[in-house]
XYZ file of N, CA, C and O in Angstrom:
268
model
N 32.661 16.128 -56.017
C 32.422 15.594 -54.688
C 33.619 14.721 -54.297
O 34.133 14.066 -55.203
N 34.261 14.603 -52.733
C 35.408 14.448 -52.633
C 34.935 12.671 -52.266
O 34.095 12.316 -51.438
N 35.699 11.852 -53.092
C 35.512 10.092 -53.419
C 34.921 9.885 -52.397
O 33.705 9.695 -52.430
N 35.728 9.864 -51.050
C 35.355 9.605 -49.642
C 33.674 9.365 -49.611
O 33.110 8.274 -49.693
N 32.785 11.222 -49.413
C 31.571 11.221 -49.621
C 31.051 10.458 -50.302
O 30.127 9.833 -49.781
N 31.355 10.191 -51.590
C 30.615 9.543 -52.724
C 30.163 7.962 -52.467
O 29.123 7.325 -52.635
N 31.675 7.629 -51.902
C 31.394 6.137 -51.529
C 30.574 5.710 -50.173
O 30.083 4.589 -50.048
N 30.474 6.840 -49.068
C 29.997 7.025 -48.249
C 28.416 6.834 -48.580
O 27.568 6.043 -48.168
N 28.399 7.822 -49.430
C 26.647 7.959 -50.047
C 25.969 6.434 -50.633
O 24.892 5.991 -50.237
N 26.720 5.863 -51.499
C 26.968 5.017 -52.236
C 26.504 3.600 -51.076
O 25.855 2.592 -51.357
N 26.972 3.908 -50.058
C 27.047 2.588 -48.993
C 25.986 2.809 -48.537
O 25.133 2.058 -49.009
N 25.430 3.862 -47.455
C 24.189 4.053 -47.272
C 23.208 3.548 -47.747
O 22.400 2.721 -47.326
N 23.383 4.414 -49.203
C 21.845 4.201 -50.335
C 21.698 2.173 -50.423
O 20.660 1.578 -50.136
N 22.639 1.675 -50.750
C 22.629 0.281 -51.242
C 22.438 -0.320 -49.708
O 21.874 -1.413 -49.649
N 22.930 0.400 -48.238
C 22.416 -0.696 -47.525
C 20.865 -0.628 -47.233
O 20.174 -1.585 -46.884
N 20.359 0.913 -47.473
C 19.054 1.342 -46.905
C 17.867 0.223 -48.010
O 16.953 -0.562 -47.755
N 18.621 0.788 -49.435
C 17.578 -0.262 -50.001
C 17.797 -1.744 -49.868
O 17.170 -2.590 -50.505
N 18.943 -2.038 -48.795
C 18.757 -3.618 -48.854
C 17.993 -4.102 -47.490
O 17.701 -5.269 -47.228
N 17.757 -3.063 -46.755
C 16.401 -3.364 -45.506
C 17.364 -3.666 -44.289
O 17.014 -4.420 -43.381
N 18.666 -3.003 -44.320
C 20.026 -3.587 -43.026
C 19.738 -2.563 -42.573
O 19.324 -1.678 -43.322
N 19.885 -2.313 -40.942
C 20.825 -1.637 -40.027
C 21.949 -1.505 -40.653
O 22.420 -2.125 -41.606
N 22.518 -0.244 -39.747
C 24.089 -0.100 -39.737
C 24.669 -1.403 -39.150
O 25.607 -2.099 -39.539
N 23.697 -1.549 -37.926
C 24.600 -2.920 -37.132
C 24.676 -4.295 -37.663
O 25.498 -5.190 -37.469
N 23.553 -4.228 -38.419
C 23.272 -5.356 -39.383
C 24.369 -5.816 -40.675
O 24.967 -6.818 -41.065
N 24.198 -4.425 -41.027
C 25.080 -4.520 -42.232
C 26.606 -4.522 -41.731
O 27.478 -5.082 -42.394
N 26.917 -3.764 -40.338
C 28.552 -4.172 -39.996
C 28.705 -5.566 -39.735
O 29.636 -6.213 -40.213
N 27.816 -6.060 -38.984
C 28.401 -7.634 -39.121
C 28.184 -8.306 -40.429
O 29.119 -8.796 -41.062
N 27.416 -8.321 -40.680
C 27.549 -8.778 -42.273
C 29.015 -8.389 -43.070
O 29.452 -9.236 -43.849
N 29.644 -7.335 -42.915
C 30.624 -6.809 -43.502
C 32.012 -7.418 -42.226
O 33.167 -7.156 -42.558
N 31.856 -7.972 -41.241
C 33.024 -8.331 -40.455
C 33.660 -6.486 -39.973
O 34.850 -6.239 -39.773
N 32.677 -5.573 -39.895
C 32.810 -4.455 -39.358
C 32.065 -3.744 -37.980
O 30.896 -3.909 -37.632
N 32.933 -3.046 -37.423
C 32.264 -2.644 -35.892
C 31.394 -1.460 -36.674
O 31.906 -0.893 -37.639
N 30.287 -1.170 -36.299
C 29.241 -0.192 -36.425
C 29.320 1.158 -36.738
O 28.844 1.866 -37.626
N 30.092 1.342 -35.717
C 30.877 2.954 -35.696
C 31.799 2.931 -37.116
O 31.425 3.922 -37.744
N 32.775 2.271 -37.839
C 33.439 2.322 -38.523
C 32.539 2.308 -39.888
O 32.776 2.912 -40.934
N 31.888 1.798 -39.706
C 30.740 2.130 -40.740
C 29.734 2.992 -40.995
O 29.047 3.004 -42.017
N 29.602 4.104 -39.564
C 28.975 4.873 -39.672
C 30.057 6.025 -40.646
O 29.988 6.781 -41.615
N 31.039 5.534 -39.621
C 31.963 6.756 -40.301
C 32.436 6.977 -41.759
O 32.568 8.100 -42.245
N 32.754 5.470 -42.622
C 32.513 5.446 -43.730
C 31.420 6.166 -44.911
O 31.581 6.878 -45.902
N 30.103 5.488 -44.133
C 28.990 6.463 -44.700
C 28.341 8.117 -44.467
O 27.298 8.675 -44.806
N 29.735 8.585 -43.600
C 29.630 9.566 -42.967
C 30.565 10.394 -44.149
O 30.388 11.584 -44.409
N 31.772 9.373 -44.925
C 32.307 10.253 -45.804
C 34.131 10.606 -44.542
O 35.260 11.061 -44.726
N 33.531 10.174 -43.669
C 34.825 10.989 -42.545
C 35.981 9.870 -42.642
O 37.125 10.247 -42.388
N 35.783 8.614 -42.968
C 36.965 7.687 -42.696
C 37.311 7.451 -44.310
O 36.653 7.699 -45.320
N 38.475 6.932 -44.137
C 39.188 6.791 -46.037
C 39.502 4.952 -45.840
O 40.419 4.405 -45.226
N 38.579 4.455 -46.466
C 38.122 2.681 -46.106
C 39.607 2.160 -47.108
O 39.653 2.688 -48.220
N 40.217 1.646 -46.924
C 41.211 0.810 -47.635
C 40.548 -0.274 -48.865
O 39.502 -0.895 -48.672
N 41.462 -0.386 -50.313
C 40.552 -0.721 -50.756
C 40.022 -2.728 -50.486
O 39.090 -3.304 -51.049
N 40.907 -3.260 -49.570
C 40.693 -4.583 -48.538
C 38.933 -4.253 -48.041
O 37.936 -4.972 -48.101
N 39.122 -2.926 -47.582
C 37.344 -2.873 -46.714
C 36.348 -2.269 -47.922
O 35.159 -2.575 -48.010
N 36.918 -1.520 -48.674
C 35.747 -1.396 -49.948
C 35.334 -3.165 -50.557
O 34.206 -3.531 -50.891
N 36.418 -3.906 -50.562
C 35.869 -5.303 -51.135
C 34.983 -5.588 -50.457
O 33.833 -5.593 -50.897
N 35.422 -6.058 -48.581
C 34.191 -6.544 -48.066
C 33.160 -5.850 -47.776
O 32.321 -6.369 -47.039
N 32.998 -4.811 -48.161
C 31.578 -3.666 -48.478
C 30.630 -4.391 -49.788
O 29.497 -4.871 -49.776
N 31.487 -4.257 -50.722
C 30.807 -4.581 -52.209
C 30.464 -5.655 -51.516
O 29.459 -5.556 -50.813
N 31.409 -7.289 -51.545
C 30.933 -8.352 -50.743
C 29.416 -8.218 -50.072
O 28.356 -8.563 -50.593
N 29.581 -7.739 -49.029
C 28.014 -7.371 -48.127
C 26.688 -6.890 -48.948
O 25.572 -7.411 -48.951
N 27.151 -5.743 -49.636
C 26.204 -5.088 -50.204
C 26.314 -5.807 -51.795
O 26.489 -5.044 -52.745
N 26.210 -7.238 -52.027
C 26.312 -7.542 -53.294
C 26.464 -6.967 -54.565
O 25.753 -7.267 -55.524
N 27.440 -6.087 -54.596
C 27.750 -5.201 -55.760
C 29.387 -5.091 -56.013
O 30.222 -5.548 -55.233
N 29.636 -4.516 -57.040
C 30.848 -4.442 -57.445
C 31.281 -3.067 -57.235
O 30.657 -2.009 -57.310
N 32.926 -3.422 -56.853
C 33.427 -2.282 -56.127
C 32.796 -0.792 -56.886
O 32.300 0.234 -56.420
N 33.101 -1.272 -58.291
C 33.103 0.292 -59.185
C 31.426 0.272 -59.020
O 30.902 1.209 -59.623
N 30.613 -0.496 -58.414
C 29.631 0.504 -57.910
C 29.533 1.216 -56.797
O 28.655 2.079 -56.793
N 30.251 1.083 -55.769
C 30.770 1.772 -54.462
C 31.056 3.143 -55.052
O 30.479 4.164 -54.677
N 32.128 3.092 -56.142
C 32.756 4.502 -56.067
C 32.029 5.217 -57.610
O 32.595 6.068 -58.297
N 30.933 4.733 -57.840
C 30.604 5.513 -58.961
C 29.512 6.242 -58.666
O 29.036 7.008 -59.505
């Protein structure tokens, strides 16, 4: 599965079980909505600056983003 997806999936799953919106969880993350859809869409390639403040948000560690 190509990383992108994975981490995409990865963001989803951890925000759904943390009870956020997308919109919720972009401000929480200092991110516009759309850019986060697109992330969890697998379509955008997040720098690893915005994978931190992902983990950050979603209280986890990066190498759980991409594992």
């Amino acid at each position: 599965m190509d990383v992108r997806r994975r981490v995409g999936l990865n963001v989803r799953r951890l925000r759904e079980a943390s009870g956020r919106s997308q919109e919720e969880f972009a401000f929480d993350a200092g991110m516009h909505r759309t850019y986060v859809s697109g992330i969890e869409r697998g379509v955008r390639n997040p720098t690893v600056t915005v994978l931190e403040k992902l983990a950050i948000a979603l209280k986890v560690t990066l190498a759980e983003l991409v594992a």
